[in-house]
Amino acid sequence: MTNAEILATDPGWIIAVKGLLVFAACVVLTLLAIWAERRIVARMQERPGPNRVGPLGLLQSLSDGVKLALKEDLIPAAADKIIFVIAPIISATTCFMAFAVIPVTGQVTLFGHKTVMQMTDIPVGVLYVLAIASVGVYGIVLAGWSSGSTYPLLGGLRSSAQVISYEVAMGLSLVSVFIYSGSMSTSDIVAAQDKWWYAVVLFPSFVIYAISMVGETNRAPFDLAEAEGELVGGFHTEYSSLKFALFFLAEYVNIVGVSALATTLFLGGYHAPPGLGFTESWLGGWFTAIWFFIKVAGFFFIFVWLRGTLPRMRYDQFMQFGWKVLIPVSLFWILVVATLRVLSQQGTSRTGVLIFSGIVVAIVMFVNVAFDNVKQKKKNSPRPELSKPDFAVPALPNKESDHV
Amino acid sequence: MSEQIEPRASKDVDVNNVEFVPVVSEGPASLFAQLKGFWLTFRTMFKKTLTVEYPEVKAPTQERFHGRHQLNRHPDGLEKCIGCELCAWACPADAIYVEGADNTDENRMSPGERYGKVYQINYLRCVFCGLCIEACPTRALTMTNEYELADDSRSNLIFEKEDLLAPLRSGMLMPPHPMYPEADHHTYYRGEVPEAHPSQEVKK
Ligand code: SF4
Ligand code: SF4
């Protein structure tokens, strides 16, 4: 039985319980994630990190949350009140919705009912996740716009531009997964990875997805939307109290969300790593959830690692990287994958595939060399003489001026 | 007059004739060099943290740390401060207020003529530069290593003479009391007074 068939037999109350579980898991994961991030980044900077509240500081984010909730809730006079209130709600709700199609476990029994831990399985599940993610951007844009203040507006603009451009790359990186698995449903894609994870088979897609998911979630080094040094707090500068907490929650649930999607699409989802397949039946199938969360935690660690290591990118470099590198590369990669797929479906011989691969490698090398040549030429060419401006300029401190 | 003014240093090095070095931009570092950064942060995770858990653990300060001031005493308990106000004049932050008064035979706080009657340091102003210490001719004023000087009211941070005076150690007597027998202020400054003499005790 496929997941979709199993899920079709779910009674309503099971779906409700699952929804509750997803929500609870996301909130608890967020609290843990904030704590873990602060601890890990701190260790990377030779600090212990929060260690005062509760054992190992585990309750720190909980107490921060309570503190946030008890703060005065300000709405600036210049703000567009209704949208100002709606924006964080959009952000926070959409990020939870993505989890509806993520399969967290294999077959398990929940209250005596055979099911899988996935709320619903739609044939275009991954597209649904992408769509939900782009609705989430509205939260950020509207927050920036409705604040009635400059920095939030700039932050909102930046982040919308950023999320839109990286969503293109992200979507393109997923195309090869669709081509390879022949499905857009998350559970089918997981099932198609029972032999080889797509992170191995479709390594370039995996890399592109991994990069664009950092851009998509506005995280360091791509956190231009809330660049403290430039934009105060970015789009949430004017927010306080619970509304700010909602944005915070949305950010972390989003991180968990894209990590969960990456796990599902590239790391075999809830399946155990190769060689450990026997663990999948432990605890009546619930053990698969542990594999799932280990993989998600791995992605989360990478998020934190990036934040601890890399400085923030400059905005134009960031956009250039998205449009001029990620998108062309993923387009080319889709071409290659699609051709290979067609070749293998038409039963072309090994040699045919090998010849094609050889041609691809040759093209890549040629382009690489050509790029390098252009760069070298640019470097060696003499700098153009600047023409004298025809307006008055102050004297430069050079040989002609006495007053240095 | 103007010839006597020394030429500016910039003229000496002749800024107009420095060689121009073109700025070379290497471009992005190699992938390996960039990955080294990741290794650095990863490795740091397993290092010992540098944090001092302050209220529970107090790390000793440097030996010559500039902390709270202290008004010292001679070995017999008389105060060293002579109320000269030099510290107050030296203070760039105007943090010290001194009022001197005459010593009398009945009320002797320090050897010699004068003593500091009122002595206040305002720790809201003090920048802990130590200029007052340098100015003090009698070594009456020195600094301790004590740094816990936070409070929640302004008036509490103006330290009075009682707050600043060094404690009485063994062999010291609480002034006012007469000087050491046969000693004058020179003897005191030369450090020839070992400790309080029984005759210095004042009957109350
Ligand atoms: S340490 Fe400096 S600022 Fe403080 S009282 Fe002495 S002279 Fe004034
Ligand atoms: S502390 Fe020193 S400088 Fe200040 S009044 Fe007393 S003797 Fe003079």
XYZ file of C-alpha atoms and ligand atoms in Angstrom:
624
model
C 0.000 0.000 0.000
C 1.296 3.424 -0.787
C 1.161 6.231 1.713
C -1.666 7.909 -0.148
C -3.830 4.803 0.126
C -3.094 4.401 3.818
C -3.833 8.041 4.468
C -7.116 7.821 2.605
C -8.425 5.478 5.306
C -7.624 7.893 8.130
C -10.654 8.952 10.147
C -11.047 12.627 10.896
C -9.921 12.432 14.497
C -6.616 10.855 13.526
C -5.968 13.735 11.167
C -6.776 16.175 13.964
C -4.389 14.383 16.333
C -1.683 14.501 13.691
C -2.249 18.198 13.168
C -1.903 18.765 16.876
C 1.265 16.672 16.983
C 2.796 18.579 14.086
C 2.021 21.873 15.778
C 3.364 20.765 19.148
C 6.468 19.259 17.580
C 7.161 22.459 15.662
C 6.825 24.682 18.708
C 8.971 22.420 20.880
C 11.518 22.075 18.083
C 11.644 25.850 17.783
C 12.368 26.269 21.468
C 15.033 23.591 21.251
C 16.425 25.022 18.041
C 16.844 28.496 19.491
C 18.565 27.025 22.502
C 20.759 24.759 20.393
C 21.700 27.537 18.027
C 22.722 29.847 20.820
C 24.710 27.135 22.530
C 26.463 25.996 19.378
C 27.301 29.458 18.093
C 28.548 30.302 21.557
C 30.835 27.280 21.597
C 32.171 28.283 18.205
C 33.093 31.608 19.770
C 34.549 30.035 22.906
C 31.627 31.074 25.066
C 29.344 28.736 27.001
C 26.119 30.343 25.778
C 22.931 30.546 27.825
C 23.369 28.368 30.910
C 21.401 30.073 33.645
C 17.771 29.064 33.220
C 17.133 25.401 33.808
C 19.615 22.570 33.290
C 22.196 23.603 30.665
C 20.081 26.673 30.009
C 17.464 24.527 28.286
C 14.603 26.694 29.513
C 16.189 29.914 28.285
C 14.121 30.200 25.132
C 10.972 29.366 27.057
C 11.624 32.162 29.513
C 12.495 34.489 26.638
C 9.201 33.580 25.027
C 7.285 34.344 28.205
C 9.146 37.606 28.558
C 8.306 38.534 24.972
C 4.657 37.739 25.492
C 4.501 39.959 28.575
C 6.087 42.955 26.870
C 4.122 45.984 25.864
C 2.635 45.579 22.416
C 3.326 48.693 20.375
C 1.725 49.678 17.101
C 3.424 52.699 15.554
C 1.183 55.647 14.755
C 2.267 55.587 11.111
C 1.536 51.903 10.719
C -1.294 50.463 8.673
C -2.941 48.833 11.669
C -4.825 45.946 10.133
C -2.024 44.759 7.879
C 0.474 45.344 10.662
C -1.404 42.825 12.775
C -2.081 40.373 9.961
C 1.508 40.179 8.691
C 3.020 38.149 11.562
C -0.005 35.873 11.516
C 0.563 35.124 7.835
C 4.214 34.413 8.501
C 3.541 32.128 11.422
C 0.668 30.146 9.937
C 2.178 29.454 6.534
C 5.363 28.042 7.949
C 3.409 25.385 9.855
C 1.362 24.436 6.808
C 4.362 23.107 4.914
C 4.607 20.234 7.381
C 1.297 18.805 6.278
C 2.872 16.859 3.424
C 6.142 15.846 5.034
C 6.260 12.134 5.873
C 7.872 11.846 9.284
C 7.611 8.096 9.822
C 6.969 4.934 7.933
C 3.962 2.788 8.786
C 3.040 3.020 12.459
C 0.035 2.373 14.639
C -1.449 5.462 16.202
C -4.133 4.655 18.817
C -4.666 1.274 17.209
C -4.980 2.719 13.761
C -2.497 1.858 11.030
C -1.221 5.029 9.438
C 1.853 7.061 8.575
C 2.849 10.280 10.273
C 1.958 12.547 7.424
C -1.186 14.618 7.425
C -2.001 14.307 3.786
C -0.361 13.080 0.648
C -1.179 15.095 -2.429
C 0.234 14.295 -5.880
C 1.875 17.713 -6.087
C 3.081 17.800 -2.491
C 6.403 19.486 -3.169
C 4.785 22.176 -5.290
C 2.417 22.765 -2.410
C 5.371 23.335 -0.084
C 6.929 25.805 -2.519
C 3.626 27.610 -2.898
C 3.168 27.875 0.858
C 6.701 29.158 1.241
C 6.019 31.942 -1.226
C 2.846 32.910 0.599
C 5.008 33.205 3.685
C 6.946 35.966 1.954
C 3.800 38.076 2.049
C 4.105 38.155 5.803
C 7.542 39.702 5.527
C 6.710 42.122 2.726
C 3.526 43.294 4.376
C 5.258 43.646 7.725
C 7.914 45.833 6.128
C 5.414 47.898 4.223
C 2.790 48.362 6.923
C 5.259 49.464 9.594
C 5.310 52.923 8.054
C 9.011 53.280 8.636
C 12.083 53.224 6.420
C 14.190 50.387 7.711
C 11.420 47.827 7.832
C 10.426 48.822 4.304
C 13.960 48.316 3.033
C 14.235 45.046 4.911
C 10.930 43.838 3.533
C 11.922 44.774 -0.015
C 15.233 43.045 0.312
C 13.803 39.901 1.681
C 11.066 39.682 -0.922
C 13.607 40.119 -3.718
C 15.802 37.573 -2.046
C 13.170 34.965 -1.411
C 11.752 35.287 -4.905
C 15.120 34.920 -6.613
C 16.184 32.010 -4.478
C 12.868 30.326 -4.891
C 13.565 30.127 -8.613
C 16.834 28.351 -7.994
C 15.189 26.165 -5.385
C 12.356 25.187 -7.683
C 14.789 24.413 -10.473
C 16.925 22.256 -8.228
C 13.831 20.246 -7.391
C 12.955 19.661 -11.042
C 15.668 17.065 -11.414
C 14.288 15.273 -8.370
C 10.885 15.180 -10.042
C 12.418 13.919 -13.285
C 14.309 11.203 -11.503
C 11.567 9.982 -9.202
C 8.764 10.555 -11.692
C 6.554 12.052 -9.018
C 5.920 15.242 -7.106
C 4.436 13.575 -4.075
C 6.708 13.592 -1.061
C 6.007 10.023 -0.048
C 6.686 8.720 -3.565
C 9.965 10.585 -3.664
C 10.971 9.043 -0.333
C 9.970 5.639 -1.623
C 12.013 6.159 -4.801
C 15.118 6.706 -2.677
C 15.168 3.288 -1.076
C 18.387 2.368 -2.910
C 20.281 5.600 -3.406
C 19.703 8.916 -1.733
C 19.218 11.720 -4.188
C 21.859 13.703 -2.321
C 24.300 11.294 -3.969
C 22.626 10.697 -7.306
C 21.689 14.304 -7.895
C 24.523 15.900 -5.973
C 24.489 19.250 -7.860
C 20.769 19.623 -7.195
C 21.378 18.897 -3.557
C 24.063 21.574 -3.332
C 21.869 24.113 -5.113
C 18.939 23.294 -2.884
C 21.093 23.526 0.227
C 22.350 26.971 -0.774
C 18.992 28.299 -1.802
C 17.289 27.039 1.326
C 19.601 29.248 3.357
C 18.708 32.167 1.098
C 15.049 31.263 1.304
C 14.943 31.339 5.091
C 16.820 34.643 5.353
C 19.552 33.090 7.406
C 23.211 34.064 7.758
C 25.175 34.558 5.541
C 22.138 35.580 3.522
C 20.307 37.412 6.315
C 20.249 40.709 4.449
C 16.626 41.301 5.331
C 17.501 41.789 8.965
C 21.057 42.998 8.676
C 21.476 44.585 12.088
C 24.366 46.769 11.003
C 22.472 48.259 8.084
C 18.762 48.007 8.765
C 18.436 47.899 12.561
C 16.214 44.822 12.694
C 14.977 44.743 9.117
C 11.335 44.045 8.482
C 10.475 43.425 12.147
C 12.074 46.579 13.531
C 8.748 48.030 14.625
C 7.360 44.828 16.064
C 7.289 43.988 19.720
C 5.784 41.518 22.115
C 3.810 38.568 20.746
C 3.870 39.784 17.160
C 7.629 39.798 17.210
C 7.567 36.380 18.829
C 5.459 35.130 15.931
C 8.114 36.261 13.440
C 10.752 34.601 15.517
C 8.734 31.417 15.646
C 8.152 31.600 11.891
C 11.849 31.926 11.191
C 12.753 28.825 13.126
C 9.812 26.757 11.963
C 10.832 27.723 8.444
C 14.329 26.466 9.059
C 12.990 23.199 10.367
C 10.596 23.143 7.420
C 13.209 23.519 4.681
C 15.462 21.070 6.504
C 12.604 18.582 6.638
C 11.946 19.072 2.939
C 15.637 18.603 2.162
C 15.623 15.439 4.241
C 12.585 14.175 2.394
C 13.812 14.983 -1.082
C 17.504 14.263 -0.834
C 18.343 12.236 2.250
C 15.783 9.471 1.974
C 13.279 11.001 4.400
C 12.423 8.753 7.299
C 14.449 5.832 5.957
C 17.421 4.675 7.955
C 20.853 5.323 6.475
C 22.058 2.507 4.196
C 23.033 -0.575 6.146
C 20.803 0.249 9.128
C 17.535 -0.719 7.445
C 16.688 -3.218 10.211
C 16.141 -0.345 12.662
C 13.116 0.799 10.728
C 10.865 -1.768 12.375
C 11.965 -0.949 15.928
C 9.384 0.588 18.275
C 6.691 -0.485 15.867
C 8.005 1.758 13.099
C 8.251 4.852 15.295
C 12.021 4.598 15.187
C 11.916 6.031 11.659
C 10.878 9.346 13.193
C 14.169 9.350 15.041
C 16.093 8.933 11.789
C 14.049 11.717 10.313
C 14.787 14.096 13.143
C 18.465 13.187 13.196
C 18.712 14.217 9.557
C 16.776 17.418 10.206
C 19.055 18.173 13.150
C 22.041 17.643 10.871
C 20.718 20.264 8.495
C 20.021 22.559 11.399
C 23.585 22.170 12.571
C 24.771 23.217 9.122
C 22.579 26.300 9.352
C 24.183 27.207 12.648
C 27.637 26.367 11.387
C 27.195 28.693 8.437
C 26.046 31.424 10.754
C 29.012 30.922 13.023
C 31.513 30.945 10.173
C 30.546 33.227 7.329
C 30.149 36.992 7.315
C 27.049 38.467 5.746
C 27.189 38.815 1.969
C 26.867 42.093 0.168
C 23.448 42.534 -1.343
C 24.490 42.840 -5.001
C 26.880 39.909 -4.734
C 24.139 37.894 -3.219
C 21.719 38.695 -6.030
C 24.392 38.065 -8.649
C 25.126 34.724 -7.113
C 21.476 33.777 -7.237
C 20.731 34.872 -10.779
C 24.048 34.446 -12.535
C 25.345 31.282 -10.906
C 22.661 29.226 -9.219
C 19.938 29.543 -11.840
C 22.085 28.922 -14.963
C 23.846 26.033 -13.286
C 20.595 24.408 -12.258
C 19.117 24.946 -15.740
C 22.104 23.232 -17.277
C 21.908 20.436 -14.745
C 18.224 19.894 -15.530
C 19.126 19.564 -19.212
C 21.713 16.931 -18.365
C 19.426 15.001 -16.039
C 16.533 15.108 -18.464
C 18.674 13.861 -21.345
C 20.126 11.062 -19.248
C 16.654 10.081 -18.164
C 15.351 9.961 -21.710
C 18.414 8.025 -22.845
C 17.940 5.385 -20.179
C 14.199 5.143 -20.797
C 14.774 4.550 -24.492
C 17.183 1.787 -23.583
C 20.274 3.419 -25.000
C 23.400 1.360 -24.430
C 25.999 2.106 -21.777
C 28.325 3.573 -24.377
C 25.683 6.061 -25.470
C 25.281 7.278 -21.890
C 29.031 7.427 -21.428
C 29.512 9.405 -24.642
C 26.850 11.855 -23.522
C 28.493 12.231 -20.109
C 31.826 12.833 -21.820
C 30.322 15.587 -23.932
C 28.847 17.218 -20.832
C 32.159 17.138 -18.986
C 33.896 18.595 -22.034
C 31.395 21.441 -22.246
C 31.779 22.214 -18.541
C 35.558 22.260 -18.829
C 35.435 24.439 -21.926
C 33.151 26.967 -20.269
C 35.339 26.972 -17.195
C 38.494 27.670 -19.195
C 36.753 30.352 -21.230
C 35.590 32.049 -18.032
C 39.067 31.982 -16.600
C 40.499 33.475 -19.780
C 38.042 36.347 -19.752
C 38.829 37.007 -16.119
C 42.563 36.974 -16.777
C 42.176 39.346 -19.706
C 40.130 41.719 -17.603
C 42.753 41.653 -14.903
C 45.630 42.337 -17.280
C 43.971 45.061 -19.313
C 45.135 48.590 -18.381
C 42.773 50.641 -16.313
C 40.907 53.293 -18.299
C 42.075 56.869 -17.698
C 39.448 58.800 -15.826
C 38.318 61.866 -17.711
C 38.613 65.176 -15.879
C 35.245 66.171 -14.446
C 33.804 69.396 -15.819
C 32.574 70.509 -12.413
C 34.502 71.962 -9.506
C 36.074 69.420 -7.210
C 38.158 70.031 -4.082
C 41.906 69.670 -4.585
C 43.189 66.194 -3.919
C 46.109 65.848 -1.535
C 48.847 65.423 -4.108
C 52.050 67.081 -5.186
C 50.355 70.275 -6.309
C 48.744 71.124 -3.001
C 50.866 72.517 -0.144
C 48.477 71.995 2.691
C 48.603 68.373 3.397
C 58.534 83.297 16.450
C 57.077 81.058 13.828
C 60.531 79.800 12.784
C 60.956 78.295 16.209
C 57.917 76.133 15.846
C 59.008 72.680 14.853
C 57.958 71.570 11.421
C 55.130 69.110 11.373
C 56.066 65.496 11.263
C 54.201 65.034 8.005
C 56.612 67.415 6.277
C 59.536 65.304 7.473
C 58.272 62.137 5.915
C 57.295 64.077 2.800
C 53.875 62.708 2.113
C 53.996 64.177 -1.363
C 56.665 61.784 -2.469
C 55.390 58.476 -1.148
C 55.310 55.728 -3.655
C 51.892 54.656 -4.822
C 51.291 50.962 -4.558
C 48.473 49.638 -6.678
C 45.817 47.860 -4.663
C 45.786 44.235 -5.655
C 42.555 42.405 -5.173
C 43.133 38.718 -5.073
C 39.511 37.862 -5.626
C 37.795 35.194 -3.618
C 40.025 32.751 -1.824
C 40.317 29.211 -3.036
C 37.672 26.755 -1.977
C 40.152 25.043 0.284
C 40.966 28.279 2.077
C 37.271 28.925 2.569
C 36.694 25.484 3.977
C 39.479 26.131 6.446
C 37.204 28.722 8.030
C 34.580 26.072 8.628
C 37.164 23.822 10.188
C 38.214 26.640 12.492
C 34.752 27.196 13.909
C 34.172 23.472 14.184
C 37.406 22.966 16.062
C 36.683 25.878 18.378
C 33.538 24.126 19.572
C 35.663 21.644 21.471
C 37.902 24.201 23.093
C 37.568 25.328 26.661
C 35.406 28.409 26.923
C 36.948 31.623 28.158
C 33.949 32.869 30.068
C 34.324 33.618 33.768
C 31.000 32.833 35.444
C 31.249 36.153 37.201
C 29.044 36.350 40.253
C 29.970 32.808 41.274
C 33.582 32.867 40.170
C 35.677 35.959 40.626
C 38.850 36.073 38.642
C 41.597 38.107 40.310
C 42.328 41.417 38.643
C 45.716 42.439 37.367
C 48.009 43.455 40.191
C 47.901 47.138 39.338
C 44.228 47.278 38.426
C 42.694 50.669 39.183
C 39.882 49.973 41.599
C 38.265 51.788 44.486
C 40.440 54.339 46.279
C 41.711 53.951 49.790
C 42.917 56.516 52.308
C 45.885 54.980 54.097
C 47.040 55.265 57.670
C 50.371 55.503 59.383
C 51.366 52.399 61.332
C 50.022 53.883 64.541
C 46.630 54.594 63.084
C 46.935 58.303 62.296
C 45.690 59.259 58.871
C 48.174 60.029 56.160
C 45.988 62.572 54.397
C 46.947 66.148 55.181
C 44.019 67.754 53.417
C 46.182 69.488 50.825
C 43.608 69.038 48.002
C 46.297 68.227 45.476
C 44.364 65.116 44.509
C 41.243 67.151 43.958
C 43.131 69.570 41.745
C 44.733 66.794 39.779
C 41.488 65.047 39.078
C 40.463 65.566 35.437
C 36.914 64.500 36.189
C 36.487 66.719 39.213
C 35.483 63.724 41.252
C 37.189 64.553 44.544
C 36.083 67.021 47.152
C 38.405 67.767 50.074
C 38.029 70.094 52.987
C 41.062 70.380 55.241
C 41.090 71.382 58.912
C 43.709 72.089 61.546
C 44.932 69.401 63.872
C 44.872 70.369 67.520
C 46.376 68.606 70.476
C 42.950 67.435 71.585
C 41.831 66.384 68.162
C 44.754 65.006 66.168
C 43.863 62.962 63.084
C 47.188 63.095 61.283
C 50.751 64.052 62.085
C 51.626 67.624 61.240
C 49.422 70.665 60.929
C 46.410 69.721 58.857
C 44.157 66.785 58.121
C 41.381 66.097 55.662
C 38.132 66.816 57.445
C 35.790 66.098 54.585
C 36.888 63.724 51.905
C 34.533 62.584 49.163
C 35.063 60.741 45.893
C 32.192 60.714 43.483
C 32.289 57.389 41.655
C 29.779 58.607 39.142
C 32.461 60.946 37.853
C 35.695 59.105 38.549
C 37.302 57.610 35.444
C 39.878 55.610 37.420
C 42.776 57.330 35.746
C 44.920 57.341 38.870
C 46.118 60.937 38.493
C 45.009 61.659 42.045
C 47.296 58.887 43.255
C 50.208 60.442 41.436
C 49.408 63.858 42.858
C 49.184 62.823 46.502
C 52.395 63.929 48.271
C 51.974 61.634 51.267
C 50.909 58.351 49.650
C 47.684 58.843 51.584
C 45.615 58.047 48.569
C 46.098 54.753 46.733
C 43.875 52.456 44.765
C 42.691 48.991 45.655
C 41.708 46.217 43.304
C 38.078 46.321 44.329
C 35.851 46.737 41.285
C 32.336 45.981 42.479
C 31.191 49.571 42.505
C 27.655 49.329 41.223
C 24.704 50.776 43.003
C 21.200 51.874 42.250
C 21.308 55.335 43.698
C 23.458 58.313 42.940
C 24.036 59.326 46.516
C 25.348 55.888 47.421
C 28.076 56.284 44.865
C 29.540 59.351 46.523
C 31.952 57.719 48.932
C 32.679 59.534 52.171
C 35.861 59.487 54.140
C 34.620 56.605 56.328
C 34.033 54.496 53.227
C 37.468 55.174 51.859
C 39.616 54.953 54.984
C 41.788 51.887 55.318
C 40.773 49.592 58.176
C 42.668 49.614 61.445
C 45.265 46.896 61.455
C 47.016 45.399 64.443
C 49.088 47.930 66.299
C 46.937 50.798 65.107
C 44.826 53.020 67.276
C 41.681 54.793 66.210
C 42.457 58.497 65.821
C 42.147 61.106 67.184
C 45.131 60.469 69.407
C 48.475 62.220 70.000
C 51.560 61.560 67.911
C 54.140 58.950 68.789
C 56.301 60.092 71.700
C 59.250 62.189 70.590
C 58.163 62.000 66.942
C 57.253 64.800 64.576
C 55.767 64.648 61.106
C 59.218 64.096 59.534
C 59.632 60.947 61.551
C 56.259 59.791 60.346
C 57.042 60.397 56.692
C 60.336 58.619 56.921
C 58.477 55.609 58.223
C 60.246 55.543 61.538
C 57.085 55.016 63.562
C 56.660 51.256 63.955
C 53.268 51.036 65.647
C 51.144 52.751 68.270
C 52.821 53.417 71.620
C 50.827 52.748 74.802
C 51.144 56.398 75.735
C 49.170 57.374 72.659
C 45.985 55.834 73.945
C 43.357 58.423 74.776
C 41.262 57.774 77.816
C 37.624 58.135 76.988
S 41.208 58.224 39.525
Fe 41.240 59.996 38.154
S 39.108 60.526 37.931
Fe 39.204 59.162 39.674
S 39.362 60.524 41.425
Fe 41.441 60.010 40.818
S 42.067 61.641 39.434
Fe 39.834 61.729 39.619
S 44.709 62.427 49.661
Fe 46.767 63.154 49.336
S 46.554 64.752 47.808
Fe 44.509 64.345 48.556
S 44.216 65.839 50.167
Fe 44.989 64.012 51.152
S 47.184 64.277 51.207
Fe 46.406 65.778 49.739
